[in-house]
PDB file of C-alpha atoms in Angstrom:
ATOM      1  CA  MET X 141      22.732  -0.713   3.272  1.00 46.00           C
ATOM      2  CA  SER X 142      23.304   2.689   4.869  1.00 46.00           C
ATOM      3  CA  THR X 143      24.105   5.467   2.397  1.00 49.00           C
ATOM      4  CA  GLY X 144      25.627   8.175   4.563  1.00 52.00           C
ATOM      5  CA  MET X 145      22.578  10.374   5.005  1.00 62.00           C
ATOM      6  CA  THR X 146      22.829  13.289   7.449  1.00 67.00           C
ATOM      7  CA  ASP X 147      22.755  12.056  11.038  1.00 84.00           C
ATOM      8  CA  VAL X 148      19.417  12.056  12.799  1.00 91.00           C
ATOM      9  CA  THR X 149      18.893  14.702  15.488  1.00 94.00           C
ATOM     10  CA  PRO X 150      18.081  13.610  19.063  1.00 95.00           C
ATOM     11  CA  THR X 151      14.637  15.229  18.729  1.00 97.00           C
ATOM     12  CA  ALA X 152      13.817  13.378  15.525  1.00 96.00           C
ATOM     13  CA  ARG X 153      15.021  10.084  16.995  1.00 97.00           C
ATOM     14  CA  ALA X 154      12.922  10.608  20.113  1.00 97.00           C
ATOM     15  CA  GLN X 155       9.838  11.365  18.020  1.00 97.00           C
ATOM     16  CA  ILE X 156      10.262   8.427  15.646  1.00 97.00           C
ATOM     17  CA  ALA X 157      11.208   5.868  18.303  1.00 97.00           C
ATOM     18  CA  PRO X 158       9.999   7.299  21.637  1.00 96.00           C
ATOM     19  CA  THR X 159      10.393   4.002  23.509  1.00 96.00           C
ATOM     20  CA  GLY X 160      13.924   3.381  22.266  1.00 96.00           C
ATOM     21  CA  MET X 161      12.618   0.772  19.819  1.00 97.00           C
ATOM     22  CA  LEU X 162      11.251   1.413  16.346  1.00 98.00           C
ATOM     23  CA  ARG X 163       7.807  -0.182  16.145  1.00 98.00           C
ATOM     24  CA  ALA X 164       7.073  -0.516  12.427  1.00 98.00           C
ATOM     25  CA  GLY X 165       3.511  -1.299  11.335  1.00 98.00           C
ATOM     26  CA  VAL X 166       3.162  -3.165   8.039  1.00 97.00           C
ATOM     27  CA  ASN X 167       0.186  -4.324   5.975  1.00 95.00           C
ATOM     28  CA  LEU X 168       0.199  -8.102   5.624  1.00 94.00           C
ATOM     29  CA  GLY X 169      -2.516  -7.822   2.989  1.00 88.00           C
ATOM     30  CA  ASN X 170      -0.050  -6.301   0.499  1.00 90.00           C
ATOM     31  CA  PHE X 171       1.898  -9.314  -0.752  1.00 88.00           C
ATOM     32  CA  LEU X 172       4.158  -7.063  -2.830  1.00 91.00           C
ATOM     33  CA  LEU X 173       5.625  -5.408   0.245  1.00 95.00           C
ATOM     34  CA  THR X 174       5.280  -8.046   2.951  1.00 95.00           C
ATOM     35  CA  ALA X 175       5.208 -11.814   3.346  1.00 92.00           C
ATOM     36  CA  LYS X 176       5.057 -14.193   6.276  1.00 90.00           C
ATOM     37  CA  ASP X 177       7.382 -17.191   6.406  1.00 88.00           C
ATOM     38  CA  SER X 178       5.111 -20.247   6.511  1.00 86.00           C
ATOM     39  CA  ALA X 179       7.560 -22.198   8.652  1.00 90.00           C
ATOM     40  CA  THR X 180       8.692 -19.601  11.191  1.00 92.00           C
ATOM     41  CA  GLY X 181       5.917 -16.992  11.010  1.00 90.00           C
ATOM     42  CA  GLU X 182       8.537 -14.281  10.563  1.00 94.00           C
ATOM     43  CA  ILE X 183       7.402 -11.235   8.595  1.00 97.00           C
ATOM     44  CA  ARG X 184       9.716 -10.252   5.764  1.00 96.00           C
ATOM     45  CA  GLY X 185       9.656  -8.284   2.535  1.00 97.00           C
ATOM     46  CA  ILE X 186      10.425  -4.855   1.105  1.00 97.00           C
ATOM     47  CA  ALA X 187       8.673  -2.869   3.843  1.00 98.00           C
ATOM     48  CA  VAL X 188      10.477  -4.889   6.510  1.00 98.00           C
ATOM     49  CA  ASP X 189      13.873  -4.351   4.882  1.00 98.00           C
ATOM     50  CA  ILE X 190      13.272  -0.606   4.698  1.00 98.00           C
ATOM     51  CA  ALA X 191      12.106  -0.519   8.312  1.00 98.00           C
ATOM     52  CA  ARG X 192      15.291  -2.282   9.387  1.00 97.00           C
ATOM     53  CA  GLU X 193      17.372   0.185   7.388  1.00 97.00           C
ATOM     54  CA  LEU X 194      15.579   3.020   9.164  1.00 97.00           C
ATOM     55  CA  GLY X 195      16.242   1.399  12.530  1.00 97.00           C
ATOM     56  CA  GLN X 196      19.915   1.029  11.641  1.00 96.00           C
ATOM     57  CA  ARG X 197      20.184   4.732  10.835  1.00 96.00           C
ATOM     58  CA  LEU X 198      18.394   5.646  14.049  1.00 96.00           C
ATOM     59  CA  GLY X 199      20.558   3.255  16.039  1.00 95.00           C
ATOM     60  CA  VAL X 200      17.603   1.453  17.603  1.00 97.00           C
ATOM     61  CA  PRO X 201      16.203  -2.097  17.442  1.00 98.00           C
ATOM     62  CA  VAL X 202      13.164  -2.741  15.233  1.00 98.00           C
ATOM     63  CA  GLU X 203       9.909  -4.506  16.052  1.00 98.00           C
ATOM     64  CA  ILE X 204       7.736  -5.427  13.067  1.00 98.00           C
ATOM     65  CA  ILE X 205       3.993  -5.349  13.793  1.00 97.00           C
ATOM     66  CA  GLY X 206       1.796  -6.943  11.150  1.00 96.00           C
ATOM     67  CA  TYR X 207      -1.821  -5.953  10.444  1.00 95.00           C
ATOM     68  CA  PRO X 208      -4.163  -8.048   8.275  1.00 92.00           C
ATOM     69  CA  THR X 209      -5.484  -5.041   6.338  1.00 90.00           C
ATOM     70  CA  PRO X 210      -4.383  -1.466   5.587  1.00 90.00           C
ATOM     71  CA  GLY X 211      -7.485  -0.150   7.319  1.00 90.00           C
ATOM     72  CA  GLU X 212      -6.538  -1.801  10.601  1.00 93.00           C
ATOM     73  CA  LEU X 213      -2.995  -0.496  10.248  1.00 95.00           C
ATOM     74  CA  ALA X 214      -4.227   3.046   9.630  1.00 93.00           C
ATOM     75  CA  ASP X 215      -6.758   2.906  12.471  1.00 93.00           C
ATOM     76  CA  ALA X 216      -4.039   1.825  14.914  1.00 94.00           C
ATOM     77  CA  ALA X 217      -2.240   5.157  14.423  1.00 93.00           C
ATOM     78  CA  THR X 218      -4.662   6.796  16.839  1.00 90.00           C
ATOM     79  CA  PHE X 219      -3.869   4.257  19.578  1.00 90.00           C
ATOM     80  CA  GLY X 220      -0.100   4.732  19.568  1.00 90.00           C
ATOM     81  CA  ALA X 221       0.343   1.103  18.531  1.00 95.00           C
ATOM     82  CA  TRP X 222       3.188   1.836  16.089  1.00 97.00           C
ATOM     83  CA  ASP X 223       5.807   4.529  15.471  1.00 98.00           C
ATOM     84  CA  VAL X 224       6.062   4.324  11.680  1.00 98.00           C
ATOM     85  CA  GLY X 225       3.561   2.746   9.328  1.00 98.00           C
ATOM     86  CA  PHE X 226       4.091   1.446   5.798  1.00 97.00           C
ATOM     87  CA  LEU X 227       0.884   2.075   3.843  1.00 93.00           C
ATOM     88  CA  GLY X 228      -0.692   3.979   0.985  1.00 90.00           C
ATOM     89  CA  ALA X 229      -0.822   7.745   1.432  1.00 89.00           C
ATOM     90  CA  GLU X 230      -4.467   8.817   1.174  1.00 85.00           C
ATOM     91  CA  PRO X 231      -6.181  12.101   2.163  1.00 85.00           C
ATOM     92  CA  GLN X 232      -8.538  10.333   4.596  1.00 85.00           C
ATOM     93  CA  ARG X 233      -5.581   8.832   6.427  1.00 90.00           C
ATOM     94  CA  ALA X 234      -3.685  12.127   6.488  1.00 88.00           C
ATOM     95  CA  LYS X 235      -6.050  13.393   9.184  1.00 89.00           C
ATOM     96  CA  GLU X 236      -4.184  11.240  11.712  1.00 93.00           C
ATOM     97  CA  ILE X 237      -0.904  10.464   9.934  1.00 96.00           C
ATOM     98  CA  ASP X 238       1.876  12.591   8.415  1.00 96.00           C
ATOM     99  CA  PHE X 239       3.120  10.873   5.264  1.00 96.00           C
ATOM    100  CA  THR X 240       6.355  10.960   3.346  1.00 97.00           C
ATOM    101  CA  ALA X 241       6.293  11.051  -0.423  1.00 96.00           C
ATOM    102  CA  ALA X 242       5.876   7.616  -1.978  1.00 96.00           C
ATOM    103  CA  TYR X 243       8.828   5.243  -2.160  1.00 97.00           C
ATOM    104  CA  VAL X 244       7.061   2.899  -4.616  1.00 96.00           C
ATOM    105  CA  GLU X 245       3.962   3.113  -6.807  1.00 93.00           C
ATOM    106  CA  ILE X 246       1.558   0.290  -7.658  1.00 90.00           C
ATOM    107  CA  GLU X 247      -0.966   0.478 -10.496  1.00 92.00           C
ATOM    108  CA  ALA X 248      -4.611  -0.207  -9.635  1.00 95.00           C
ATOM    109  CA  THR X 249      -7.077  -1.349 -12.291  1.00 97.00           C
ATOM    110  CA  TYR X 250     -10.008  -3.717 -12.838  1.00 98.00           C
ATOM    111  CA  LEU X 251     -10.578  -7.388 -13.580  1.00 98.00           C
ATOM    112  CA  VAL X 252     -13.760  -8.113 -15.526  1.00 98.00           C
ATOM    113  CA  PRO X 253     -15.506 -11.467 -16.070  1.00 98.00           C
ATOM    114  CA  PRO X 254     -15.643 -13.487 -19.296  1.00 97.00           C
ATOM    115  CA  GLY X 255     -17.650 -11.777 -22.011  1.00 97.00           C
ATOM    116  CA  SER X 256     -17.686  -8.397 -20.271  1.00 98.00           C
ATOM    117  CA  PRO X 257     -18.521  -5.404 -22.474  1.00 97.00           C
ATOM    118  CA  LEU X 258     -16.296  -3.196 -20.298  1.00 98.00           C
ATOM    119  CA  ARG X 259     -13.159  -2.379 -22.279  1.00 96.00           C
ATOM    120  CA  GLU X 260     -11.742   0.862 -20.917  1.00 97.00           C
ATOM    121  CA  ILE X 261     -11.235   2.268 -17.424  1.00 97.00           C
ATOM    122  CA  SER X 262     -13.846   4.920 -18.218  1.00 96.00           C
ATOM    123  CA  ASP X 263     -16.422   2.224 -19.057  1.00 97.00           C
ATOM    124  CA  VAL X 264     -16.570   0.974 -15.471  1.00 98.00           C
ATOM    125  CA  ASP X 265     -18.089   4.001 -13.744  1.00 98.00           C
ATOM    126  CA  ARG X 266     -21.622   3.677 -15.085  1.00 97.00           C
ATOM    127  CA  GLU X 267     -25.058   2.799 -13.727  1.00 97.00           C
ATOM    128  CA  GLY X 268     -25.606  -0.902 -13.135  1.00 97.00           C
ATOM    129  CA  VAL X 269     -21.924  -1.715 -12.659  1.00 98.00           C
ATOM    130  CA  ARG X 270     -20.997  -3.278  -9.320  1.00 98.00           C
ATOM    131  CA  ILE X 271     -17.338  -3.181  -8.296  1.00 98.00           C
ATOM    132  CA  ALA X 272     -15.932  -5.562  -5.690  1.00 98.00           C
ATOM    133  CA  VAL X 273     -13.186  -3.861  -3.676  1.00 98.00           C
ATOM    134  CA  PRO X 274     -11.350  -4.519  -0.379  1.00 95.00           C
ATOM    135  CA  GLU X 275     -12.572  -1.986   2.169  1.00 94.00           C
ATOM    136  CA  LYS X 276     -10.195   0.667   3.471  1.00 90.00           C
ATOM    137  CA  SER X 277      -7.542  -0.161   0.884  1.00 91.00           C
ATOM    138  CA  ALA X 278      -5.866   2.896  -0.611  1.00 89.00           C
ATOM    139  CA  TYR X 279      -7.585   2.326  -3.950  1.00 94.00           C
ATOM    140  CA  GLU X 280     -10.995   1.828  -2.264  1.00 96.00           C
ATOM    141  CA  LEU X 281     -10.542   5.227  -0.643  1.00 93.00           C
ATOM    142  CA  TYR X 282      -9.715   6.651  -4.061  1.00 95.00           C
ATOM    143  CA  LEU X 283     -12.757   5.039  -5.684  1.00 97.00           C
ATOM    144  CA  THR X 284     -14.998   6.277  -2.870  1.00 97.00           C
ATOM    145  CA  ARG X 285     -13.955   9.817  -3.762  1.00 95.00           C
ATOM    146  CA  SER X 286     -14.111   9.432  -7.529  1.00 96.00           C
ATOM    147  CA  VAL X 287     -16.799   6.925  -8.561  1.00 98.00           C
ATOM    148  CA  LYS X 288     -20.053   8.684  -9.474  1.00 97.00           C
ATOM    149  CA  HIS X 289     -22.351   6.050 -10.997  1.00 98.00           C
ATOM    150  CA  ALA X 290     -21.129   2.505 -10.288  1.00 98.00           C
ATOM    151  CA  LYS X 291     -21.768   0.804  -6.946  1.00 98.00           C
ATOM    152  CA  LEU X 292     -18.847  -0.181  -4.718  1.00 98.00           C
ATOM    153  CA  MET X 293     -19.271  -3.577  -3.058  1.00 98.00           C
ATOM    154  CA  ARG X 294     -16.849  -3.471  -0.122  1.00 97.00           C
ATOM    155  CA  THR X 295     -15.523  -6.491   1.713  1.00 96.00           C
ATOM    156  CA  LYS X 296     -12.603  -7.371   3.956  1.00 91.00           C
ATOM    157  CA  GLY X 297      -9.418  -8.213   2.089  1.00 89.00           C
ATOM    158  CA  GLY X 298      -8.450  -9.230  -1.428  1.00 91.00           C
ATOM    159  CA  ASP X 299      -9.450 -12.888  -1.158  1.00 94.00           C
ATOM    160  CA  ALA X 300     -12.935 -11.975   0.024  1.00 96.00           C
ATOM    161  CA  ALA X 301     -13.278  -9.375  -2.740  1.00 97.00           C
ATOM    162  CA  PHE X 302     -12.425 -11.957  -5.408  1.00 98.00           C
ATOM    163  CA  LYS X 303     -14.906 -14.421  -3.903  1.00 98.00           C
ATOM    164  CA  LEU X 304     -17.626 -11.756  -3.877  1.00 98.00           C
ATOM    165  CA  PHE X 305     -16.825 -10.852  -7.480  1.00 98.00           C
ATOM    166  CA  VAL X 306     -17.192 -14.472  -8.591  1.00 98.00           C
ATOM    167  CA  ASP X 307     -20.067 -15.616  -6.348  1.00 98.00           C
ATOM    168  CA  GLN X 308     -22.300 -12.637  -7.101  1.00 98.00           C
ATOM    169  CA  ASN X 309     -21.332 -12.307 -10.768  1.00 97.00           C
ATOM    170  CA  LEU X 310     -20.235  -8.708 -10.308  1.00 98.00           C
ATOM    171  CA  GLU X 311     -19.221  -6.567 -13.249  1.00 98.00           C
ATOM    172  CA  ALA X 312     -15.717  -5.639 -12.005  1.00 98.00           C
ATOM    173  CA  LEU X 313     -13.100  -6.335  -9.351  1.00 98.00           C
ATOM    174  CA  ALA X 314     -10.836  -3.467  -8.341  1.00 98.00           C
ATOM    175  CA  GLY X 315      -7.307  -4.272  -7.250  1.00 96.00           C
ATOM    176  CA  LEU X 316      -3.595  -3.807  -7.614  1.00 92.00           C
ATOM    177  CA  ARG X 317      -2.476  -5.044 -11.015  1.00 92.00           C
ATOM    178  CA  PRO X 318      -0.045  -7.720  -9.686  1.00 90.00           C
ATOM    179  CA  ARG X 319      -2.816  -9.167  -7.493  1.00 91.00           C
ATOM    180  CA  LEU X 320      -5.313  -9.116 -10.360  1.00 94.00           C
ATOM    181  CA  VAL X 321      -2.891 -11.127 -12.497  1.00 91.00           C
ATOM    182  CA  LYS X 322      -3.198 -13.936  -9.938  1.00 91.00           C
ATOM    183  CA  ASP X 323      -6.991 -13.588  -9.791  1.00 96.00           C
ATOM    184  CA  HIS X 324      -7.142 -13.641 -13.594  1.00 96.00           C
ATOM    185  CA  ASP X 325      -5.347 -16.993 -13.580  1.00 94.00           C
ATOM    186  CA  LYS X 326      -8.045 -18.395 -11.276  1.00 96.00           C
ATOM    187  CA  LEU X 327     -10.970 -17.284 -13.472  1.00 97.00           C
ATOM    188  CA  SER X 328     -10.771 -18.586 -17.023  1.00 96.00           C
ATOM    189  CA  GLY X 329     -11.805 -16.060 -19.640  1.00 97.00           C
ATOM    190  CA  SER X 330     -11.540 -13.056 -17.342  1.00 98.00           C
ATOM    191  CA  ARG X 331      -9.670  -9.975 -18.511  1.00 97.00           C
ATOM    192  CA  ILE X 332      -7.625  -7.211 -16.892  1.00 97.00           C
ATOM    193  CA  ILE X 333      -8.511  -3.787 -18.239  1.00 97.00           C
ATOM    194  CA  TYR X 334      -5.574  -1.950 -19.782  1.00 94.00           C
ATOM    195  CA  GLY X 335      -4.475   1.224 -18.012  1.00 93.00           C
ATOM    196  CA  ARG X 336      -5.105   2.290 -14.444  1.00 94.00           C
ATOM    197  CA  PHE X 337      -7.611   4.268 -12.448  1.00 96.00           C
ATOM    198  CA  THR X 338      -4.934   5.292  -9.951  1.00 94.00           C
ATOM    199  CA  ALA X 339      -1.427   4.431  -8.793  1.00 90.00           C
ATOM    200  CA  VAL X 340      -1.274   3.693  -5.088  1.00 88.00           C
ATOM    201  CA  GLN X 341       1.443   5.781  -3.447  1.00 90.00           C
ATOM    202  CA  GLN X 342       3.099   3.491  -0.909  1.00 94.00           C
ATOM    203  CA  ALA X 343       4.675   5.716   1.709  1.00 96.00           C
ATOM    204  CA  ILE X 344       5.837   5.795   5.319  1.00 98.00           C
ATOM    205  CA  GLY X 345       3.703   7.548   7.891  1.00 97.00           C
ATOM    206  CA  VAL X 346       4.170   8.781  11.422  1.00 97.00           C
ATOM    207  CA  PRO X 347       1.336   9.717  13.812  1.00 96.00           C
ATOM    208  CA  LYS X 348       0.493  13.433  13.868  1.00 95.00           C
ATOM    209  CA  GLY X 349       2.299  15.646  16.334  1.00 95.00           C
ATOM    210  CA  ARG X 350       5.866  14.515  15.602  1.00 96.00           C
ATOM    211  CA  PRO X 351       7.140  17.204  13.190  1.00 97.00           C
ATOM    212  CA  ALA X 352      10.872  16.556  13.575  1.00 97.00           C
ATOM    213  CA  GLY X 353      10.299  12.851  13.078  1.00 97.00           C
ATOM    214  CA  ALA X 354       8.127  13.461  10.006  1.00 97.00           C
ATOM    215  CA  LYS X 355      10.783  15.734   8.492  1.00 96.00           C
ATOM    216  CA  TYR X 356      13.501  13.130   8.974  1.00 97.00           C
ATOM    217  CA  LEU X 357      11.331  10.400   7.452  1.00 97.00           C
ATOM    218  CA  ARG X 358      10.685  12.530   4.368  1.00 96.00           C
ATOM    219  CA  GLU X 359      14.430  13.013   3.914  1.00 96.00           C
ATOM    220  CA  PHE X 360      15.017   9.302   4.524  1.00 97.00           C
ATOM    221  CA  VAL X 361      12.581   8.288   1.781  1.00 97.00           C
ATOM    222  CA  GLU X 362      14.116  10.653  -0.754  1.00 96.00           C
ATOM    223  CA  ASP X 363      17.567   9.313   0.110  1.00 96.00           C
ATOM    224  CA  ILE X 364      16.667   5.628  -0.288  1.00 97.00           C
ATOM    225  CA  LYS X 365      15.051   6.363  -3.670  1.00 97.00           C
ATOM    226  CA  THR X 366      17.881   8.405  -5.142  1.00 95.00           C
ATOM    227  CA  SER X 367      20.614   6.154  -3.758  1.00 95.00           C
ATOM    228  CA  GLY X 368      19.100   3.102  -5.469  1.00 96.00           C
ATOM    229  CA  LEU X 369      18.354   1.363  -2.185  1.00 96.00           C
ATOM    230  CA  VAL X 370      14.631   0.947  -2.932  1.00 97.00           C
ATOM    231  CA  ALA X 371      15.395  -0.586  -6.331  1.00 97.00           C
ATOM    232  CA  LYS X 372      17.918  -2.961  -4.759  1.00 97.00           C
ATOM    233  CA  THR X 373      15.400  -4.009  -2.127  1.00 96.00           C
ATOM    234  CA  ILE X 374      12.778  -4.717  -4.805  1.00 95.00           C
ATOM    235  CA  ASN X 375      15.274  -6.870  -6.702  1.00 95.00           C
ATOM    236  CA  LYS X 376      16.415  -8.657  -3.557  1.00 95.00           C
ATOM    237  CA  ASN X 377      12.841  -9.700  -2.789  1.00 93.00           C
ATOM    238  CA  GLY X 378      12.103 -10.706  -6.384  1.00 90.00           C
ATOM    239  CA  VAL X 379       8.949  -8.588  -6.602  1.00 88.00           C
ATOM    240  CA  ARG X 380       7.326  -7.659  -9.912  1.00 81.00           C
ATOM    241  CA  GLY X 381       4.751  -4.947 -10.446  1.00 78.00           C
ATOM    242  CA  LEU X 382       6.396  -2.215  -8.387  1.00 87.00           C
ATOM    243  CA  THR X 383       7.863   1.036  -9.678  1.00 89.00           C
ATOM    244  CA  VAL X 384      10.265   3.186  -7.678  1.00 95.00           C
ATOM    245  CA  ALA X 385       8.431   6.454  -7.105  1.00 95.00           C
ATOM    246  CA  PRO X 386       9.881   9.631  -8.626  1.00 94.00           C
ATOM    247  CA  PRO X 387      11.522  12.259  -6.417  1.00 93.00           C
ATOM    248  CA  ALA X 388       9.166  14.394  -4.360  1.00 90.00           C
ATOM    249  CA  GLN X 389       8.223  17.737  -5.866  1.00 82.00           C
ATOM    250  CA  GLY X 390       9.101  20.915  -4.027  1.00 66.00           C
TER     251      GLY X 390
END
């Protein structure tokens, strides 16, 4: 899969894989980017394929470390538990992590129950509206910054958020559009609101304090987008609902 990108410098390699192995943290809660083989337990998917490509270019073996939620993955950056992390780039996370530009984008919107009067994205942020949302997801962090009137009902993971939405008859469920399509199928009469309140920028991060490593990763991400490697990896894994992110600005 290698595309002939400029060779990595010894400093960048040492900062990205200081132990001689690339420890790649991935979010198992994002079924678009990761999946676990039910028979073998092996983690696979788009993020894993890109991590292995990165390891190949660095000339080091790769260890994939799975985390149940993006919040746990992000929190582990401060403990030195991984060398590169595959997760949404959010300002709150950027305090501890240097991010690349996005390699893929995923639309986030709302699912509403049968008979809901909510029709537009702008209808949801109003008094009396309760929104179920997985805590510490990239779109929960976005909603925390932007929602002014509605109440966010946070819970751990997408399955729990859907259960909360149904059991407590909440007015909306926030989620990634491909996930909400599955939830919609489980709740007859529900409806996915057209449009999006944000597009989650799925990026690669490295813990702060590794500038040469961060610079190389940014170049790596731009290369795999422009070379078509990201698109090929999406097709290989048969994933729908992902868009290859545009080139970084500046």
